[in-house]
Coordinates of C-alpha atoms in Angstrom, one line a residue:
X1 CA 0.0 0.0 0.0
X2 CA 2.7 2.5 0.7
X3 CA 4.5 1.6 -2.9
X4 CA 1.5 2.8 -4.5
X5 CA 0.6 5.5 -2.6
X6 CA 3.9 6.7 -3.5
X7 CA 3.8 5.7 -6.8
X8 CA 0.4 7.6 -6.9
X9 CA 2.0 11.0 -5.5
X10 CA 5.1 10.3 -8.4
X11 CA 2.4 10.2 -10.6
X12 CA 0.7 13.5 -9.7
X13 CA 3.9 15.2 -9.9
X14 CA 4.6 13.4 -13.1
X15 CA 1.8 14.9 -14.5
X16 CA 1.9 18.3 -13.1
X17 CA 5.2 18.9 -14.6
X18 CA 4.5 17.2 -17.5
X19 CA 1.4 20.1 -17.7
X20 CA 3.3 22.9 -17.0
X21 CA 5.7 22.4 -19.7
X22 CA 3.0 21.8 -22.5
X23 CA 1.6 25.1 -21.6
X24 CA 4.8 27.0 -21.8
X25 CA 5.9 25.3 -25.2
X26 CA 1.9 25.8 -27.1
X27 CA 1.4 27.8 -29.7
X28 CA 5.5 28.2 -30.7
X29 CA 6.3 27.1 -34.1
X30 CA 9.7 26.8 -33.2
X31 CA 10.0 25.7 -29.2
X32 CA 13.9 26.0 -28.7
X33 CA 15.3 24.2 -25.2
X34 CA 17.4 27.3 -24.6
X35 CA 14.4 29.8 -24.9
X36 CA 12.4 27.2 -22.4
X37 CA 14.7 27.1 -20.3
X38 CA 14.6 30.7 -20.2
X39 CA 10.9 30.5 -18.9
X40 CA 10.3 29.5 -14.8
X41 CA 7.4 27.5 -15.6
X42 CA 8.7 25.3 -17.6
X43 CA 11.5 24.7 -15.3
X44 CA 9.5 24.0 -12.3
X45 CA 7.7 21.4 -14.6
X46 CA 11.5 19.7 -15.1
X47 CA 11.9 19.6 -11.0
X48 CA 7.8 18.4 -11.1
X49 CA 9.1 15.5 -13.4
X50 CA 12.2 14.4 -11.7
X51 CA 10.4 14.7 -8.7
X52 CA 8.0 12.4 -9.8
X53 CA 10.7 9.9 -11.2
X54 CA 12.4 9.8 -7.9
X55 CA 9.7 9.0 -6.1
X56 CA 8.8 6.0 -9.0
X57 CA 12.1 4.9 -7.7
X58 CA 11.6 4.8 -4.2
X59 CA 8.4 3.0 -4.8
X60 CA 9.5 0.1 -6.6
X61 CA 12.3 -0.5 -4.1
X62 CA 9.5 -0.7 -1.5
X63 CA 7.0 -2.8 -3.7
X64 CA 6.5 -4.9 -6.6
X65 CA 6.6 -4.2 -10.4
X66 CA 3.1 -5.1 -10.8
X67 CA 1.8 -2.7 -8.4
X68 CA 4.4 0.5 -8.6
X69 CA 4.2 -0.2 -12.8
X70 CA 0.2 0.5 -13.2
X71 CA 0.3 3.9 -10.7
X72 CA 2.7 5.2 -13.2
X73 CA 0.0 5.2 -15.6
X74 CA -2.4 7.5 -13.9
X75 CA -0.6 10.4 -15.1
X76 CA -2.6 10.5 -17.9
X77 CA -5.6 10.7 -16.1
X78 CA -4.1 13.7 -13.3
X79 CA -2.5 15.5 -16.8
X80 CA -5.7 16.0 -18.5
X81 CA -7.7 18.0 -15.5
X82 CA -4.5 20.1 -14.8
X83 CA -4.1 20.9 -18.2
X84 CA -7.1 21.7 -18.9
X85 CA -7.2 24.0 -15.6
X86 CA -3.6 26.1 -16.9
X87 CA -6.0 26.6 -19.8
X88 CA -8.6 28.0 -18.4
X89 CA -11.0 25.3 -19.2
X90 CA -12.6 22.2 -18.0
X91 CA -11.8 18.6 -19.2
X92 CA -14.4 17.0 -21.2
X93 CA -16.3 13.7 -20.1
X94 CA -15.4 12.5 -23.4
X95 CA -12.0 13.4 -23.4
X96 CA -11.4 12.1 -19.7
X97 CA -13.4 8.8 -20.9
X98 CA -10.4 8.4 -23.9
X99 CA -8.2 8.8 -21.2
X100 CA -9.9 6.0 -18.9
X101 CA -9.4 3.7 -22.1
X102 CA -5.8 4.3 -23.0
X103 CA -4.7 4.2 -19.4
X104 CA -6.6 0.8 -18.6
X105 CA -5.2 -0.6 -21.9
X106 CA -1.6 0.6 -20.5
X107 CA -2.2 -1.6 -17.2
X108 CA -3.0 -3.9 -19.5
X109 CA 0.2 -4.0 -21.3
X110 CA 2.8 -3.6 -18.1
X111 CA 0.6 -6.2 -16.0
X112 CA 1.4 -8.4 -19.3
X113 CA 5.0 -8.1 -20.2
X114 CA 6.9 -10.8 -18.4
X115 CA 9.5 -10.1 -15.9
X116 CA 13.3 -10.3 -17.5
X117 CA 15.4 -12.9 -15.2
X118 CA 19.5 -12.4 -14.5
X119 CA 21.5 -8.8 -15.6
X120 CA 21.7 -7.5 -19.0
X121 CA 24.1 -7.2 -21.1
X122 CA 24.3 -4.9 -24.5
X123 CA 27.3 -4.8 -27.1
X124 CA 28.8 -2.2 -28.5
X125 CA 27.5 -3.1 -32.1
X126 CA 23.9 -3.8 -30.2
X127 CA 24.1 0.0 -28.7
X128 CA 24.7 1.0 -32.3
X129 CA 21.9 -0.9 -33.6
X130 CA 20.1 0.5 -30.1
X131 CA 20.9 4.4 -31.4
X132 CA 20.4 3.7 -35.1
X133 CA 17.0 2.1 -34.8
X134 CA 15.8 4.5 -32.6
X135 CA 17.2 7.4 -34.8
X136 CA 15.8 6.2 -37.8
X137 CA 12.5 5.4 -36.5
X138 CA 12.3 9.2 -34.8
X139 CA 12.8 10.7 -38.0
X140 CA 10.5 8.6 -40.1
X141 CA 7.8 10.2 -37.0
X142 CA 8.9 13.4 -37.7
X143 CA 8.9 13.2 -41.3
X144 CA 4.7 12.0 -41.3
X145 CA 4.4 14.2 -39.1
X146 CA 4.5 17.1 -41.3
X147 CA 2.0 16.0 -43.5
X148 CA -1.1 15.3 -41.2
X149 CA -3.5 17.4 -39.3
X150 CA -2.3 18.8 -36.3
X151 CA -3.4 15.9 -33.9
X152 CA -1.8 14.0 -35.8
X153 CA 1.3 15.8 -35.6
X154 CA 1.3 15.6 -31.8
X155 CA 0.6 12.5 -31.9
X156 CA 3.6 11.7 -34.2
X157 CA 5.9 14.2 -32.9
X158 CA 5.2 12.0 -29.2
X159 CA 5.5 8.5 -30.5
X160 CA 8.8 10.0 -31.7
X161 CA 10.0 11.6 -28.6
X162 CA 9.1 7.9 -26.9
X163 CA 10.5 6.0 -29.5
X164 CA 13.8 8.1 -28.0
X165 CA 12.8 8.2 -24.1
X166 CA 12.8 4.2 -24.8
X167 CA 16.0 3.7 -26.3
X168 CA 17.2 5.6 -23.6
X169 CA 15.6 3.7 -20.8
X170 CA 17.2 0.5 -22.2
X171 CA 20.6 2.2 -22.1
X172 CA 20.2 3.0 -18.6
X173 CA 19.2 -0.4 -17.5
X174 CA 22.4 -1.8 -19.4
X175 CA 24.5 1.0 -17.4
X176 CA 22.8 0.2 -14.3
X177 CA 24.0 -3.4 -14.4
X178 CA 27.0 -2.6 -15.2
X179 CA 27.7 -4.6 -18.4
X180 CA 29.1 -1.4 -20.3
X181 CA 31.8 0.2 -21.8
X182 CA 32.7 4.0 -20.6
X183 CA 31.2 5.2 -23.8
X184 CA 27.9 4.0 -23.5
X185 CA 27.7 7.0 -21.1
X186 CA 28.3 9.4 -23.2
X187 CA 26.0 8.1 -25.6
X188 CA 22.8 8.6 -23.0
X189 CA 22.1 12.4 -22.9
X190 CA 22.3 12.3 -26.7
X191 CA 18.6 10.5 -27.7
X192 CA 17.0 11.5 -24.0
X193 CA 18.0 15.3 -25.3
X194 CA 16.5 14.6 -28.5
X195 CA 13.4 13.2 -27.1
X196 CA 13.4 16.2 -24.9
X197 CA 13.1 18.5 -27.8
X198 CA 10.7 16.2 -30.3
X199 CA 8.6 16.3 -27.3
X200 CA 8.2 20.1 -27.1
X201 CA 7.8 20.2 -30.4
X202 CA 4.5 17.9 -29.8
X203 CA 3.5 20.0 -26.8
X204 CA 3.3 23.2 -29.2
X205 CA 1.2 21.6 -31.4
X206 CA -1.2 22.1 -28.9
X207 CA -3.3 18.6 -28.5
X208 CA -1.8 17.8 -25.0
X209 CA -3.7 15.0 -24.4
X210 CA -2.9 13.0 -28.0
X211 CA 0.8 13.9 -27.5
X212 CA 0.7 12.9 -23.8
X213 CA -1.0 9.9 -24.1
X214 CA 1.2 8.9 -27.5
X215 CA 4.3 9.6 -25.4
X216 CA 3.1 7.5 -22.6
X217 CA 2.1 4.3 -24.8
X218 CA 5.5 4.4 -26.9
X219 CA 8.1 5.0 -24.0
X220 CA 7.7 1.7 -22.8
X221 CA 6.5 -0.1 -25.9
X222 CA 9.7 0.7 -27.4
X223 CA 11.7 -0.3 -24.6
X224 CA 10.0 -3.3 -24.7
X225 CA 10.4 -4.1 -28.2
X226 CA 14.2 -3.4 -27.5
X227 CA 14.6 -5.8 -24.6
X228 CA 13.3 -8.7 -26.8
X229 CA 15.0 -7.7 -29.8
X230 CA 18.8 -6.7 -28.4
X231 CA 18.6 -8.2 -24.8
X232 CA 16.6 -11.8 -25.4
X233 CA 14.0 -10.6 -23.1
X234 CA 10.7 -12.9 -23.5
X235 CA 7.6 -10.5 -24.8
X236 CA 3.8 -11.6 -23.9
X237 CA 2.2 -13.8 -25.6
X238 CA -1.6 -15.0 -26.5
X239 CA -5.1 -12.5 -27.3
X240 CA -4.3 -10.3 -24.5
X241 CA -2.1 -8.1 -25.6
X242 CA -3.7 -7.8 -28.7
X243 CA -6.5 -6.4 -27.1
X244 CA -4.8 -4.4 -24.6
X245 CA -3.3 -2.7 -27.4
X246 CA -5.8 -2.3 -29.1
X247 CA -7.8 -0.5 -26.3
X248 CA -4.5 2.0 -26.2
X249 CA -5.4 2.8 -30.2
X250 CA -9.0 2.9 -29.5
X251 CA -8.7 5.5 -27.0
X252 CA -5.8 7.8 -28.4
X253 CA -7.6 8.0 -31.7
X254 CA -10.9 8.8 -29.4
X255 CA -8.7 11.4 -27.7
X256 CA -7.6 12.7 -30.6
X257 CA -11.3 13.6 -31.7
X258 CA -12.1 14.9 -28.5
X259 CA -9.3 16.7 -27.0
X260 CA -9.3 20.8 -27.8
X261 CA -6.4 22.8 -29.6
X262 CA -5.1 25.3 -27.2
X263 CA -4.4 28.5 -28.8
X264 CA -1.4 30.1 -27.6
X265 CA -1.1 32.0 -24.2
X266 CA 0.0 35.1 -23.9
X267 CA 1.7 35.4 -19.8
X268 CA 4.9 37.7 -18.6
X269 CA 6.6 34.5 -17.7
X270 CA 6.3 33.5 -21.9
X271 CA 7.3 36.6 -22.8

């Protein structure tokens, strides 16, 4: 129980920050990390978001995957209301109702993915198949992305960002068990950075919950796909995952129907 309460506050925090920095970056064509960084708000959202990564941490030293992994997902659900409230709006049930779906679809899929057994261990040809996958699949995202509507492009611009943020997670679980070589570290900031700025990108598009919800449904798909493809990690098997995927799709393309475009705010802090 007091995994996932903490798990649940990591979440909130998660979320806030997550908020925060959409509502800085909307609206700019352009949404450069040094002129964000420029802006408070947006880095209180950073602190929000490590804050709520460290306390993901401390949770799953203090309980199981299965129970610490499915708080994670209620981000979505705490981003959409807080959003919505920076706005100057109120969520609709429809949009909060997509958001049910993709998140119970995401339970879904961690509850599903088997637990890897004994440390990992990466390569340095498998890192560069890691950084050159990931790469290429980014800028394919990015690429479409230019040549859909604009929930689309959030929705692109995210899946890209956590096609990124997952490549980087499985470097860090390589570097955390300590089966690397000393460049492998200075390979990490470069696709988290990236996937820092392709995820701004998606925030100014202005669809926060499509590029939200994309971001949180690719991250760990990704990293997945990369543990069963580089690291012989066993993936799920059988109808479940079929459907629990498919309720993720269902309810992203639902929220991308239903969730608003926020115009561009005009604030001294966004100056």
């Amino acid at each position: 129980m007091l995994a996932a309460a903490i798990a649940l506050v990591g979440s909130l925090f998660f979320a806030l920050g997550a908020a925060l920095q959409q509502f800085e970056a909307v609206g700019s064509a352009k949404p450069g990390l040094l002129a964000l960084l420029r802006r408070p708000r947006w880095l209180l959202g950073g602190a929000s978001i490590l804050a709520g990564g460290g306390l993901h941490i401390v949770a799953l030293g203090l309980g199981p995957l299965t129970i610490v992994q499915p708080m994670g997902v209620a981000s979505l659900l705490f981003a959409l209301p807080i959003a919505a409230a920076l706005h100057g709006r109120r969520p609709a049930r429809k949009e909060l109702a997509a958001a049910g779906v993709v998140a119970a679809g995401l339970i879904g899929l961690v509850l599903l993915v088997p637990e890897s057994e004994g440390p990992t261990h990466l390569s340095p040809n498998g890192v560069l198949t890691l950084l050159g996958v990931a790469g290429l699949a980014a800028v394919l995202l990015w690429a479409g992305s230019r040549a859909v509507s604009p929930a689309g492009r959030a929705a692109l611009l995210a899946t890209s960002s956590g096609v990124l943020y997952g490549a980087t997670a499985t470097l860090m679980r390589v570097l955390v068990d300590g089966a690397w070589n000393w460049w492998y570290l200075l390979a990490l900031p470069v696709p988290a950075l990236l996937a820092l700025m392709m995820l701004q990108r998606a925030y100014a598009v202005g669809h926060f919950g499509v590029s939200f919800a994309s971001l949180q449904i690719a991250d760990p798909l990704t990293a997945v796909a990369f543990g069963a493809l580089l690291l012989g990690e066993p993936l799920p098997t059988g109808i479940a995952p079929v459907l629990a995927a498919a309720l993720t799709a269902a309810g992203t393309i639902a929220l991308a129907r239903t969730s608003p475009l926020e115009a561009h705010h005009n604030s001294p802090t966004s100056a």
